[in-house]
Coordinates of C-alpha atoms in Angstrom, one line a residue:
M305 CA 28.8 60.4 -51.3
M306 CA 31.0 62.5 -49.0
I307 CA 30.4 62.6 -45.2
S308 CA 31.6 65.3 -42.9
R309 CA 34.3 64.6 -40.3
R310 CA 31.7 65.3 -37.7
N311 CA 29.3 62.6 -39.1
F312 CA 32.2 60.2 -39.5
A313 CA 33.2 60.7 -35.9
M314 CA 29.6 60.1 -34.7
L315 CA 29.4 56.9 -36.8
T316 CA 32.7 55.7 -35.4
A317 CA 31.6 56.4 -31.9
I318 CA 28.3 54.5 -32.4
M319 CA 30.2 51.5 -33.8
L320 CA 32.6 51.5 -30.9
V321 CA 29.7 51.7 -28.4
V322 CA 27.9 48.8 -30.1
L323 CA 31.1 46.8 -30.2
F324 CA 31.7 47.5 -26.5
M325 CA 28.2 46.5 -25.6
F326 CA 28.5 43.2 -27.4
Q327 CA 31.9 42.4 -25.9
A328 CA 30.8 43.5 -22.4
T329 CA 27.8 41.3 -22.6
G330 CA 29.9 38.3 -23.5
I331 CA 32.5 39.1 -20.8
A332 CA 29.8 39.6 -18.2
K333 CA 28.1 36.4 -19.3
N334 CA 31.3 34.4 -18.9
R335 CA 32.2 36.1 -15.6
L336 CA 28.8 35.8 -14.0
N337 CA 28.1 32.3 -15.3
H338 CA 29.5 30.6 -12.2
A339 CA 29.7 27.3 -14.1
Q340 CA 31.9 25.8 -11.3
T341 CA 28.9 26.0 -8.8
N342 CA 26.2 23.5 -8.7
E343 CA 23.2 25.7 -7.9
Y344 CA 21.0 22.6 -7.2
A345 CA 23.5 21.3 -4.6
L346 CA 23.4 24.7 -2.9
E347 CA 19.6 25.0 -2.8
N348 CA 18.5 21.4 -2.2
R349 CA 19.5 19.8 1.1
T350 CA 17.9 17.5 3.5
D351 CA 18.6 15.7 6.8
M352 CA 16.6 12.7 5.8
Q353 CA 18.6 9.5 5.8
S354 CA 17.9 5.8 5.6
E355 CA 17.9 5.1 9.3
N356 CA 14.4 6.6 9.8
A357 CA 12.8 5.6 6.5
F358 CA 9.3 4.1 6.7
S359 CA 9.1 0.3 6.6
P360 CA 5.9 -1.7 5.9
D361 CA 7.0 -3.9 8.8
A362 CA 6.4 -1.0 11.2
E363 CA 3.3 -0.7 13.4
T364 CA 0.7 1.5 11.7
D365 CA -3.0 2.0 11.7
R366 CA -3.1 1.5 8.0
R367 CA -2.2 -2.1 7.0
V368 CA -3.1 -4.7 4.5
L369 CA -3.2 -8.5 4.8
F370 CA -1.5 -10.7 2.2
V371 CA -1.8 -14.4 1.7
A372 CA 1.4 -15.6 -0.1
D373 CA 4.7 -17.3 0.3
E374 CA 7.0 -14.3 0.0
K375 CA 9.9 -16.5 -1.2
T376 CA 8.1 -17.9 -4.2
S377 CA 5.4 -15.3 -4.9
S378 CA 5.8 -13.4 -8.2
V379 CA 3.8 -10.5 -6.8
A380 CA 5.1 -10.2 -3.3
A381 CA 7.9 -7.7 -4.2
T382 CA 5.3 -5.4 -5.8
V383 CA 2.9 -5.6 -2.8
R384 CA 5.8 -4.8 -0.4
E385 CA 6.9 -1.9 -2.6
W386 CA 3.4 -0.5 -2.8
C387 CA 3.0 -0.7 1.0
T388 CA 6.4 1.1 1.4
Y389 CA 5.3 4.0 -0.8
S390 CA 1.7 4.3 0.4
K391 CA 2.8 4.0 4.1
R392 CA 0.8 0.9 4.8
G393 CA 1.8 -1.9 7.1
L394 CA 2.1 -5.4 5.6
V395 CA 1.0 -8.5 7.4
M396 CA 1.9 -11.7 5.4
V397 CA 0.4 -15.1 6.1
E398 CA 0.9 -18.3 4.2
N399 CA -2.6 -19.8 4.8
V400 CA -6.0 -18.4 4.4
E401 CA -7.1 -19.7 7.8
D402 CA -4.4 -17.5 9.5
C403 CA -6.1 -14.3 8.3
A404 CA -8.9 -14.3 10.9
P405 CA -7.0 -12.4 13.7
Y406 CA -6.1 -9.5 11.4
L407 CA -9.3 -9.0 9.3
N408 CA -10.8 -6.3 11.5
S409 CA -7.7 -4.1 11.3
A410 CA -6.8 -4.6 7.7
E411 CA -8.0 -2.4 4.9
V412 CA -8.0 -5.2 2.3
L413 CA -7.0 -8.8 1.9
L414 CA -4.6 -9.5 -1.0
V415 CA -4.3 -13.1 -2.3
D416 CA -1.6 -14.7 -4.4
S417 CA -3.5 -17.6 -6.0
T418 CA -0.4 -19.8 -6.0
A419 CA -0.7 -19.9 -2.2
L420 CA -4.3 -21.3 -2.2
D421 CA -5.7 -24.8 -1.7
F422 CA -8.8 -24.3 -3.8
D423 CA -10.6 -27.3 -2.4
R424 CA -10.3 -25.8 1.1
D425 CA -9.7 -22.1 0.9
V426 CA -12.4 -20.8 -1.5
V427 CA -15.1 -21.4 1.1
V428 CA -13.1 -19.6 3.8
L429 CA -12.5 -16.6 1.5
Q430 CA -16.2 -16.5 0.6
G431 CA -16.9 -16.4 4.3
Y432 CA -14.6 -13.4 4.7
V433 CA -16.3 -11.6 1.8
D434 CA -19.7 -12.3 3.4
Q435 CA -18.4 -10.6 6.5
G436 CA -17.6 -7.4 4.5
V437 CA -13.9 -8.0 3.8
S438 CA -12.7 -6.8 0.4
V439 CA -10.3 -9.1 -1.4
I440 CA -7.8 -8.5 -4.3
F441 CA -6.8 -11.5 -6.3
C442 CA -3.4 -10.4 -7.5
N443 CA -3.4 -13.2 -10.1
L444 CA -5.5 -16.2 -11.2
P445 CA -4.7 -19.9 -11.3
D446 CA -4.7 -21.8 -14.5
V447 CA -8.0 -21.6 -16.4
T448 CA -8.6 -25.3 -15.8
V449 CA -8.4 -24.8 -12.1
V450 CA -11.0 -22.0 -12.4
G451 CA -13.2 -24.1 -14.5
N452 CA -13.1 -27.0 -12.1
H453 CA -14.2 -24.9 -9.1
V454 CA -17.7 -23.5 -9.3
E455 CA -17.4 -21.8 -5.9
L456 CA -14.2 -20.0 -7.2
E457 CA -16.0 -18.8 -10.3
E458 CA -18.8 -17.4 -8.1
L459 CA -16.3 -15.7 -5.8
L460 CA -14.6 -14.0 -8.7
G461 CA -17.8 -13.0 -10.5
I462 CA -17.3 -15.3 -13.4
R463 CA -20.3 -16.9 -15.1
G464 CA -18.4 -19.0 -17.6
I465 CA -15.3 -19.6 -19.7
Y466 CA -15.9 -18.5 -23.3
N467 CA -12.4 -19.5 -24.5
P468 CA -9.6 -21.0 -22.5
Q469 CA -7.1 -19.1 -24.6
V470 CA -7.8 -16.2 -26.9
K471 CA -5.5 -14.0 -28.8
L472 CA -6.4 -10.4 -28.2
T473 CA -6.1 -7.6 -30.8
G474 CA -5.4 -5.1 -28.1
I475 CA -6.1 -3.9 -24.6
Q476 CA -8.3 -1.0 -23.4
L477 CA -7.7 0.8 -20.1
F478 CA -10.9 2.7 -19.0
D479 CA -11.0 6.3 -17.9
G480 CA -11.0 7.1 -14.1
F481 CA -8.9 4.1 -13.0
L482 CA -5.3 5.4 -13.5
L483 CA -4.5 9.1 -13.9
G484 CA -4.2 10.2 -17.5
G485 CA -7.5 9.0 -18.9
M486 CA -8.6 6.2 -21.2
Q487 CA -6.0 4.4 -23.3
I488 CA -6.3 1.8 -26.1
Y489 CA -3.2 -0.4 -26.7
K490 CA -3.9 -1.6 -30.2
A491 CA -1.5 -1.5 -33.2
E492 CA -3.8 -0.1 -36.0
K493 CA -0.9 0.8 -38.4
P494 CA 2.1 -1.3 -39.6
E495 CA 4.5 1.1 -37.9
E496 CA 2.8 0.6 -34.6
Q497 CA 3.4 -3.1 -34.5
E498 CA 6.8 -2.6 -32.8
L499 CA 5.0 -0.9 -29.9
Q500 CA 2.8 -3.9 -29.1
D501 CA 4.8 -6.0 -26.6
M502 CA 2.0 -6.9 -24.2
D503 CA 1.0 -10.5 -23.5
L504 CA -2.2 -10.7 -25.6
T505 CA -2.9 -14.4 -25.0
V506 CA -5.3 -14.8 -22.1
P507 CA -8.3 -16.9 -20.9
W508 CA -11.6 -15.3 -21.9
Y509 CA -13.8 -15.3 -18.9
L510 CA -17.4 -14.1 -19.1
T511 CA -18.2 -12.0 -16.0
V512 CA -21.5 -11.6 -14.3
N513 CA -23.8 -8.6 -15.0
G514 CA -23.0 -5.6 -12.8
N515 CA -19.2 -6.2 -12.6
T516 CA -17.1 -3.0 -13.0
A517 CA -14.5 -3.4 -15.7
Y518 CA -11.2 -1.4 -15.5
M519 CA -9.3 -3.1 -18.2
V520 CA -10.5 -5.4 -20.9
G521 CA -9.1 -7.2 -23.9
L522 CA -10.1 -6.3 -27.4
V523 CA -11.3 -8.7 -30.0
D524 CA -12.5 -7.6 -33.4
D525 CA -15.9 -9.2 -33.4
L526 CA -17.0 -7.5 -30.2
K527 CA -17.9 -3.9 -31.2
S528 CA -21.1 -2.0 -30.8
Q529 CA -22.4 0.3 -33.6
D530 CA -20.6 3.3 -32.1
G531 CA -17.3 1.4 -32.0
E532 CA -17.1 1.0 -28.3
V533 CA -16.3 -2.3 -26.6
E534 CA -19.2 -4.3 -25.3
N535 CA -17.8 -4.5 -21.8
E536 CA -20.2 -7.2 -20.6
Y537 CA -18.8 -9.7 -23.1
A538 CA -15.2 -8.5 -23.6
P539 CA -12.4 -10.6 -22.1
G540 CA -11.9 -9.2 -18.6
L541 CA -8.4 -8.3 -17.5
I542 CA -9.0 -6.2 -14.4
W543 CA -12.5 -6.1 -12.8
R544 CA -14.4 -5.7 -9.6
Y545 CA -17.2 -8.0 -8.4
S546 CA -19.5 -6.4 -5.8
G547 CA -22.2 -8.9 -5.5
R548 CA -21.7 -9.5 -1.8
N549 CA -21.0 -7.6 1.4
G550 CA -17.3 -7.2 0.3
S551 CA -15.8 -6.4 -3.0
V552 CA -13.6 -8.8 -5.0
F553 CA -11.0 -7.3 -7.4
V554 CA -9.6 -9.7 -10.0
V555 CA -6.4 -9.4 -12.1
N556 CA -6.4 -11.7 -15.1
G557 CA -2.7 -11.4 -16.2
D558 CA 0.7 -10.5 -14.9
F559 CA 0.1 -6.8 -14.4
L560 CA 1.1 -6.9 -10.7
E561 CA 4.4 -8.7 -11.2
D562 CA 6.5 -5.5 -11.5
V563 CA 6.2 -1.9 -10.5
T564 CA 3.2 -1.4 -12.8
G565 CA 1.3 -3.0 -10.0
I566 CA 1.7 -0.2 -7.5
G567 CA -0.6 2.2 -9.4
I568 CA -3.1 -0.6 -10.1
L569 CA -3.3 -1.4 -6.4
E570 CA -3.6 2.2 -5.4
A571 CA -6.4 2.7 -7.9
M572 CA -8.2 -0.3 -6.4
M573 CA -8.0 1.3 -3.0
Y574 CA -9.5 4.5 -4.5
E575 CA -12.4 2.4 -5.9
L576 CA -13.0 0.9 -2.4
H577 CA -13.2 4.2 -0.5
D578 CA -15.2 7.4 -0.5
Y579 CA -11.9 9.2 -1.1
E580 CA -8.2 8.2 -1.3
L581 CA -5.4 10.3 0.0
Y582 CA -1.8 9.1 -0.4
P583 CA 1.7 10.6 -0.5
I584 CA 3.7 11.1 -3.7
V585 CA 7.1 12.3 -4.8
N586 CA 6.0 14.9 -7.4
A587 CA 9.2 14.9 -9.5
Q588 CA 9.7 14.5 -13.3
N589 CA 13.3 13.9 -14.3
L590 CA 15.1 13.9 -17.6
S591 CA 18.7 12.5 -17.4
V592 CA 21.0 12.6 -20.4
A593 CA 23.5 9.9 -19.8
N594 CA 27.0 9.7 -21.3
Y595 CA 26.7 13.1 -22.9
P596 CA 28.7 14.9 -24.0
S597 CA 32.0 13.2 -24.6
F598 CA 34.9 15.7 -24.9
A599 CA 37.2 13.4 -26.9
N600 CA 37.3 12.8 -30.6
E601 CA 36.4 9.1 -30.7
N602 CA 35.1 6.5 -33.1
S603 CA 36.1 8.8 -35.9
Q604 CA 35.7 6.3 -38.8
E605 CA 32.1 5.4 -38.0
I606 CA 31.1 8.9 -37.1
Q607 CA 32.6 10.3 -40.2
K608 CA 30.8 7.7 -42.4
R609 CA 27.5 8.5 -40.8
Y610 CA 27.6 12.2 -40.3
S611 CA 30.6 13.5 -42.3
R612 CA 32.0 15.2 -39.2
E613 CA 33.8 14.4 -35.9
L614 CA 32.1 13.4 -32.7
P615 CA 32.6 16.7 -30.8
S616 CA 31.2 18.6 -33.8
L617 CA 28.2 16.3 -34.0
Y618 CA 27.4 16.8 -30.4
R619 CA 27.9 20.5 -30.4
D620 CA 26.5 21.6 -33.8
V621 CA 23.7 19.0 -34.4
I622 CA 22.7 17.1 -31.3
W623 CA 22.8 20.0 -28.8
Q624 CA 20.6 22.2 -30.9
S625 CA 17.9 19.6 -31.5
M626 CA 18.0 18.1 -28.0
S627 CA 17.8 21.5 -26.2
S628 CA 15.0 22.6 -28.5
V629 CA 12.8 19.6 -27.4
T630 CA 13.7 19.9 -23.7
E631 CA 12.9 23.6 -23.7
R632 CA 9.5 23.1 -25.4
N633 CA 8.8 20.3 -22.9
R634 CA 9.9 22.5 -20.1
S635 CA 12.2 19.7 -18.8
K636 CA 14.8 20.2 -16.2
T637 CA 17.8 18.2 -17.4
T638 CA 20.7 16.5 -15.7
A639 CA 23.7 15.8 -17.9
L640 CA 25.6 12.8 -16.6
L641 CA 29.0 13.3 -18.2
A642 CA 31.2 10.8 -20.0
P643 CA 34.5 12.7 -20.5
Q644 CA 35.4 9.9 -22.9
Y645 CA 34.1 6.5 -23.8
D646 CA 37.2 4.6 -24.8
Y647 CA 40.2 4.9 -22.4
T648 CA 42.5 2.8 -24.6
D649 CA 42.4 4.6 -28.0
G650 CA 44.8 7.5 -27.1
N651 CA 42.1 10.2 -27.7
E652 CA 42.0 12.3 -24.6
P653 CA 39.2 14.7 -23.6
L654 CA 39.6 18.4 -24.7
A655 CA 39.5 21.0 -22.0
D656 CA 38.1 23.7 -24.2
T657 CA 35.2 21.5 -25.2
F658 CA 34.4 20.8 -21.6
T659 CA 34.6 24.5 -20.6
Y660 CA 32.2 25.4 -23.4
Y661 CA 29.6 22.8 -22.2
A662 CA 30.0 23.7 -18.6
R663 CA 29.0 27.4 -19.3
L664 CA 26.2 26.3 -21.6
F665 CA 24.7 23.9 -19.1
R666 CA 24.7 26.6 -16.4
E667 CA 23.0 29.1 -18.8
K668 CA 20.3 26.5 -19.6
G669 CA 19.7 25.6 -15.9
M670 CA 21.1 22.1 -16.2
E671 CA 22.8 20.1 -13.5
I672 CA 26.0 18.1 -14.1
G673 CA 26.5 14.6 -12.9
L674 CA 28.9 11.8 -13.7
S675 CA 28.6 8.5 -15.6
F676 CA 30.3 5.3 -14.6
E677 CA 29.9 3.9 -18.1
Q678 CA 32.5 3.2 -20.8
V679 CA 33.1 1.1 -23.9
S680 CA 36.6 0.1 -22.9
E681 CA 37.4 -2.3 -20.0
L682 CA 39.4 -0.1 -17.8
P683 CA 38.9 -0.9 -14.1
L684 CA 36.1 1.4 -12.8
E685 CA 38.3 2.8 -10.1
E686 CA 40.9 3.9 -12.6
K687 CA 38.3 5.3 -15.0
I688 CA 36.7 7.5 -12.3
A689 CA 40.1 8.7 -11.1
R690 CA 41.0 9.8 -14.6
D691 CA 37.6 11.5 -15.0
L692 CA 37.8 13.4 -11.8
S693 CA 41.4 14.5 -12.5
F694 CA 40.2 16.0 -15.8
L695 CA 37.0 17.5 -14.4
N696 CA 38.6 19.0 -11.3
E697 CA 41.4 20.5 -13.4
N698 CA 38.9 22.3 -15.6
L699 CA 36.0 22.9 -13.3
A700 CA 37.4 23.0 -9.8
G701 CA 34.9 23.2 -6.9
Y702 CA 31.9 21.8 -8.7
E703 CA 29.8 19.6 -6.3
Y704 CA 28.7 16.4 -8.2
R705 CA 25.6 15.1 -6.5
A706 CA 24.4 12.5 -9.0
V707 CA 26.0 9.6 -10.9
Y708 CA 24.6 7.2 -13.6
V709 CA 25.2 3.5 -13.5
S710 CA 23.3 1.3 -15.9
Q711 CA 23.3 -1.6 -13.5
F712 CA 24.1 -0.7 -9.9
D713 CA 26.3 -3.5 -8.5
E714 CA 28.8 -4.2 -5.7
T715 CA 31.7 -2.6 -7.7
S716 CA 29.8 0.7 -8.0
R717 CA 28.9 0.6 -4.3
K718 CA 32.4 0.1 -3.1
L719 CA 33.8 2.8 -5.4
L720 CA 31.2 5.4 -4.1
A721 CA 32.1 4.5 -0.6
S722 CA 35.9 4.7 -1.0
Q723 CA 36.6 7.4 -3.6
P724 CA 37.1 10.7 -1.9
G725 CA 36.2 12.6 -5.1
L726 CA 32.8 11.1 -4.9
S727 CA 32.0 12.0 -1.3
T728 CA 29.5 14.7 -2.4
V729 CA 27.4 12.2 -4.4
T730 CA 24.0 11.5 -2.7
T731 CA 22.0 9.9 -5.5
V732 CA 22.4 7.2 -8.1
T733 CA 20.2 6.9 -11.2
A734 CA 20.2 3.5 -12.9
D735 CA 18.3 1.9 -15.7
Y736 CA 14.9 0.4 -15.0
D737 CA 15.1 -3.1 -13.5
S738 CA 11.9 -5.0 -12.8
D739 CA 13.6 -7.1 -10.1
Q740 CA 14.7 -4.0 -8.1
P741 CA 12.7 -1.3 -6.2
L742 CA 12.1 1.9 -8.1
L743 CA 13.1 4.1 -5.2
S744 CA 15.3 2.8 -2.3
Y745 CA 18.3 3.5 0.0
E746 CA 21.6 1.8 -0.1
D747 CA 22.8 2.8 3.3
D748 CA 22.4 6.6 3.0
L749 CA 22.8 6.6 -0.7
L750 CA 19.6 7.1 -2.6
I751 CA 18.8 4.9 -5.7
Q752 CA 16.3 6.4 -8.1
R753 CA 15.9 4.1 -11.0
G754 CA 14.7 5.1 -14.4
T755 CA 11.1 4.6 -15.4
N756 CA 11.5 5.0 -19.2
D757 CA 14.1 5.0 -22.0
A758 CA 13.8 8.3 -23.9
F759 CA 14.1 6.4 -27.2
S760 CA 11.5 3.8 -26.5
H761 CA 7.8 3.8 -25.5
T762 CA 6.1 0.5 -26.1
Y763 CA 2.6 -0.3 -24.8
T764 CA 4.0 -2.1 -21.8
E765 CA 6.2 0.9 -21.0
N766 CA 3.3 3.3 -21.4
L767 CA 1.1 1.3 -19.0
R768 CA 4.0 1.2 -16.5
M769 CA 4.5 5.0 -16.9
R770 CA 0.8 5.7 -16.2
S771 CA 0.8 3.5 -13.2
I772 CA 3.9 5.1 -11.7
E773 CA 2.6 8.6 -12.3
S774 CA -0.7 7.6 -10.7
A775 CA 1.0 6.1 -7.6
L776 CA 4.0 8.4 -7.2
G777 CA 3.8 11.4 -9.4
Y778 CA 7.3 10.3 -10.5
T779 CA 9.1 9.9 -13.8
A780 CA 12.8 9.4 -14.5
V781 CA 13.4 9.3 -18.3
I782 CA 17.0 8.3 -19.2
M783 CA 18.5 9.3 -22.6
N784 CA 21.6 7.2 -23.1
M785 CA 23.8 8.9 -25.8
E786 CA 26.3 6.1 -26.0
R787 CA 24.1 4.7 -28.7
V788 CA 25.0 7.7 -30.9
A789 CA 28.7 7.7 -30.3
Y790 CA 29.1 3.9 -30.7
P791 CA 26.1 2.9 -32.8
Q792 CA 25.4 -0.8 -33.2
T793 CA 22.6 -0.8 -35.8
K794 CA 21.1 1.5 -38.4
E795 CA 18.4 2.4 -35.8
D796 CA 21.1 4.1 -33.7
S797 CA 21.4 7.1 -36.1
W798 CA 20.6 10.4 -34.4
E799 CA 18.0 11.3 -36.9
K800 CA 15.9 8.2 -36.0
L801 CA 16.7 8.5 -32.3
Y802 CA 15.8 12.2 -32.2
E803 CA 12.5 11.5 -33.9
K804 CA 11.6 8.9 -31.3
M805 CA 12.8 11.0 -28.4
S806 CA 11.0 14.1 -29.4
A807 CA 7.7 12.3 -30.1
N808 CA 7.9 10.4 -26.8
L809 CA 8.7 13.5 -24.6
M810 CA 6.2 15.8 -26.3
T811 CA 3.3 13.3 -26.4
Y812 CA 3.2 10.7 -23.5
W813 CA 4.0 13.0 -20.6
K814 CA 1.7 15.8 -21.6
P815 CA -1.2 14.6 -19.4
Y816 CA 1.1 14.9 -16.4
D817 CA 2.3 18.5 -16.8
Y818 CA 0.9 19.3 -13.4
F819 CA 3.7 17.5 -11.7
D820 CA 7.0 19.4 -11.1
K821 CA 10.0 19.2 -13.4
T822 CA 13.2 18.5 -11.4
T823 CA 16.9 17.8 -11.7
L824 CA 18.3 14.7 -10.0
S825 CA 19.4 16.7 -6.9
E826 CA 16.0 18.2 -6.6
S827 CA 14.2 14.8 -6.9
D828 CA 16.8 13.3 -4.5
V829 CA 15.6 15.6 -1.7
R830 CA 11.9 15.0 -2.6
I831 CA 12.3 11.2 -2.6
R832 CA 14.1 11.2 0.7
R833 CA 11.4 13.2 2.3
F834 CA 8.8 10.9 0.7
L835 CA 10.5 7.7 1.8
N836 CA 11.0 9.0 5.4
M837 CA 7.6 10.6 6.0
D838 CA 4.5 9.0 7.5
Y839 CA 1.0 10.4 8.0
S840 CA -2.4 10.0 9.5
E841 CA -5.7 11.4 8.4
S842 CA -9.2 11.8 9.8
R843 CA -12.4 13.4 8.5
R844 CA -15.2 15.2 10.2
G845 CA -17.8 16.6 7.9
E846 CA -16.2 18.6 5.1
Q847 CA -12.8 18.8 7.0
L848 CA -10.1 16.3 6.1
S849 CA -7.3 16.7 8.7
V850 CA -3.8 15.4 7.8
E851 CA -0.9 15.0 10.3
I852 CA 2.5 14.3 8.9
T853 CA 5.4 12.8 10.9
N854 CA 9.0 13.2 9.8
F855 CA 8.0 16.3 8.0
E856 CA 10.7 18.5 6.5
H857 CA 9.6 21.7 4.7
Q858 CA 7.2 20.2 2.2
A859 CA 5.3 17.1 1.3
F860 CA 3.0 16.2 -1.6
F861 CA -0.2 14.1 -1.8
I862 CA -2.8 13.0 -4.4
L863 CA -6.4 13.2 -3.3
R864 CA -8.9 11.3 -5.3
T865 CA -12.6 11.7 -4.6
H866 CA -15.9 10.5 -6.0
G867 CA -17.7 13.7 -6.9
E868 CA -16.3 16.0 -4.2
Q869 CA -14.1 19.0 -4.9
V870 CA -11.4 20.7 -2.9
K871 CA -12.4 24.1 -1.7
D872 CA -9.4 25.1 0.4
V873 CA -6.2 23.7 2.0
E874 CA -5.0 25.2 5.2
N875 CA -1.2 25.3 5.5
G876 CA -1.0 24.1 1.9
T877 CA -2.0 24.4 -1.7
F878 CA -3.9 22.4 -4.2
L879 CA -4.3 21.9 -8.0
K880 CA -7.0 20.1 -9.8
M881 CA -5.3 17.6 -12.1
E882 CA -8.3 16.0 -13.7
N883 CA -11.8 15.1 -12.7
D884 CA -11.9 14.0 -9.0
A885 CA -8.1 14.1 -8.7
Y886 CA -6.1 16.8 -6.9
L887 CA -2.4 17.5 -6.2
I888 CA -2.0 18.6 -2.6
G889 CA 1.0 20.4 -1.4
A890 CA 1.7 20.5 2.4
D891 CA 3.7 23.4 3.8
A892 CA 3.4 22.3 7.4
E893 CA 3.1 19.1 9.3
N894 CA -0.6 19.7 9.9
I895 CA -2.9 20.6 7.0
V896 CA -6.7 20.7 6.7
I897 CA -8.4 20.0 3.4
T898 CA -11.9 21.4 3.0
L899 CA -14.1 19.4 0.6
E900 CA -17.5 20.3 -1.0
K901 CA -20.0 18.8 -3.3
E902 CA -20.7 21.8 -5.6
D903 CA -19.2 21.9 -9.1
D904 CA -18.7 25.6 -9.7
K905 CA -15.8 26.6 -7.5
E906 CA -12.6 28.6 -7.9
Y907 CA -9.4 26.6 -7.6
Y908 CA -6.2 27.7 -6.0
Y909 CA -3.0 26.9 -7.8
Y910 CA 0.6 26.5 -6.9
R911 CA 2.6 29.7 -6.7

């Protein structure tokens, strides 16, 4: 078929225009990408530092009384951490008799049972409860001690010991206690057995009629016809006895021995009051640590597993699947770079690979941070110097605000204080450590520890996640990609890790979608404001007035009620999260929350 010169010229012109459009788009995309600029460092600043952070040792109208020996108590660290976050003062005494001067000004009396003389103290505690004092038993003594003290059983709402030691088949957390709804921790299928890491051996106490159960143990022969647990006879794990003027909360287990306890304690305060208002962080982080590497490392093992080199695996396989999950989950991601893992194998990082990822991260709205981890044993100071030399040569001017250290130690502290190239770093994210506070200052450096491993979600980890979300509206998921580059077991293959990661992210955090997704720089600012703020509140009729001190731009609260609904927030916003639970945003240092009893009302949502 012949075409005229005119038609040929038109087709040629069209092809040139199309070619120009595609090239121009790519050129513009590269020029306008601004990969060398950390947009989150520009937009997220705060004057909040450690010197004026709230301390539970400060004078405050809200305070709790705690009977314990802080040096030996297994729950003291949790209680102190809870008071720090909830802005409560903490008064600690070692003897029950020393409580009397503080009872009228304390919200609640907490007791570590290891500090009690049961022949003497039970009668005193019973007298406090008769006066209207509410008590939280953070743990229980050995079952033989309980059985030998009838007065103690009566105080705790126990009518007998059915079995000094029973092996549970699972645990049930009831709806309305922690945010996120009811949850059953029971391995029904063989593949679920690896998830069950809870302590299932407990004393089986029979509690008196009328107790309120919040968590119970499951045993196979205690089921009603509809499959529900017969709460009256189930082994109690957390319950409330309200048979006297004051309430007594009882924890049968070690649930308050780590940060899981902060949500449990806050839920107990909600159960004690007509409503409970408390500050939160409101930040959901996803940090991808040690990714990507820009060097061709561990070639023999990677080739054997994937028939390709490490840079190709990261670029063509892992990036596609990982970004797909994070986009579907609407996560904001911080990539904590490991330019290379092994500094002794002669394989240096490739500049082109780094430039490719820098542009890609900016297009996807990701923040870049640094990792202090390696598989070689190069002195940390030398490793970081080499990393910064490479990064600054290929991405000059980028402001690194966050670093990842699996275990934050004195070496890391000294390096952050002395290395000029790290002077812009404001926050450290580290792996979860049950012996360390979740959120804290190290001088003016903020430490925000991880709450979950992206590749793991056992029953214990799920309960911890629910508790932290309930108390702080905070999550920090860490996805450590060193396992892929230097696998140790068959379980470290990307196919298996991806299956776990995608299932975890897309399932367990879904009930908490109402909290904001943040990068590490964004959560750094929110956590600083949270740690430094204090507040007071008062109610008159339907109006709940809140005054915030050390306020800077915004603050967040959770309000939990018993049947009341939020109608309006003056100088703020609100979002109904679930029944009787609201996320409150404060845009000024004084807000007024209007409550009402009616059910059928329109809700105002965050802009």
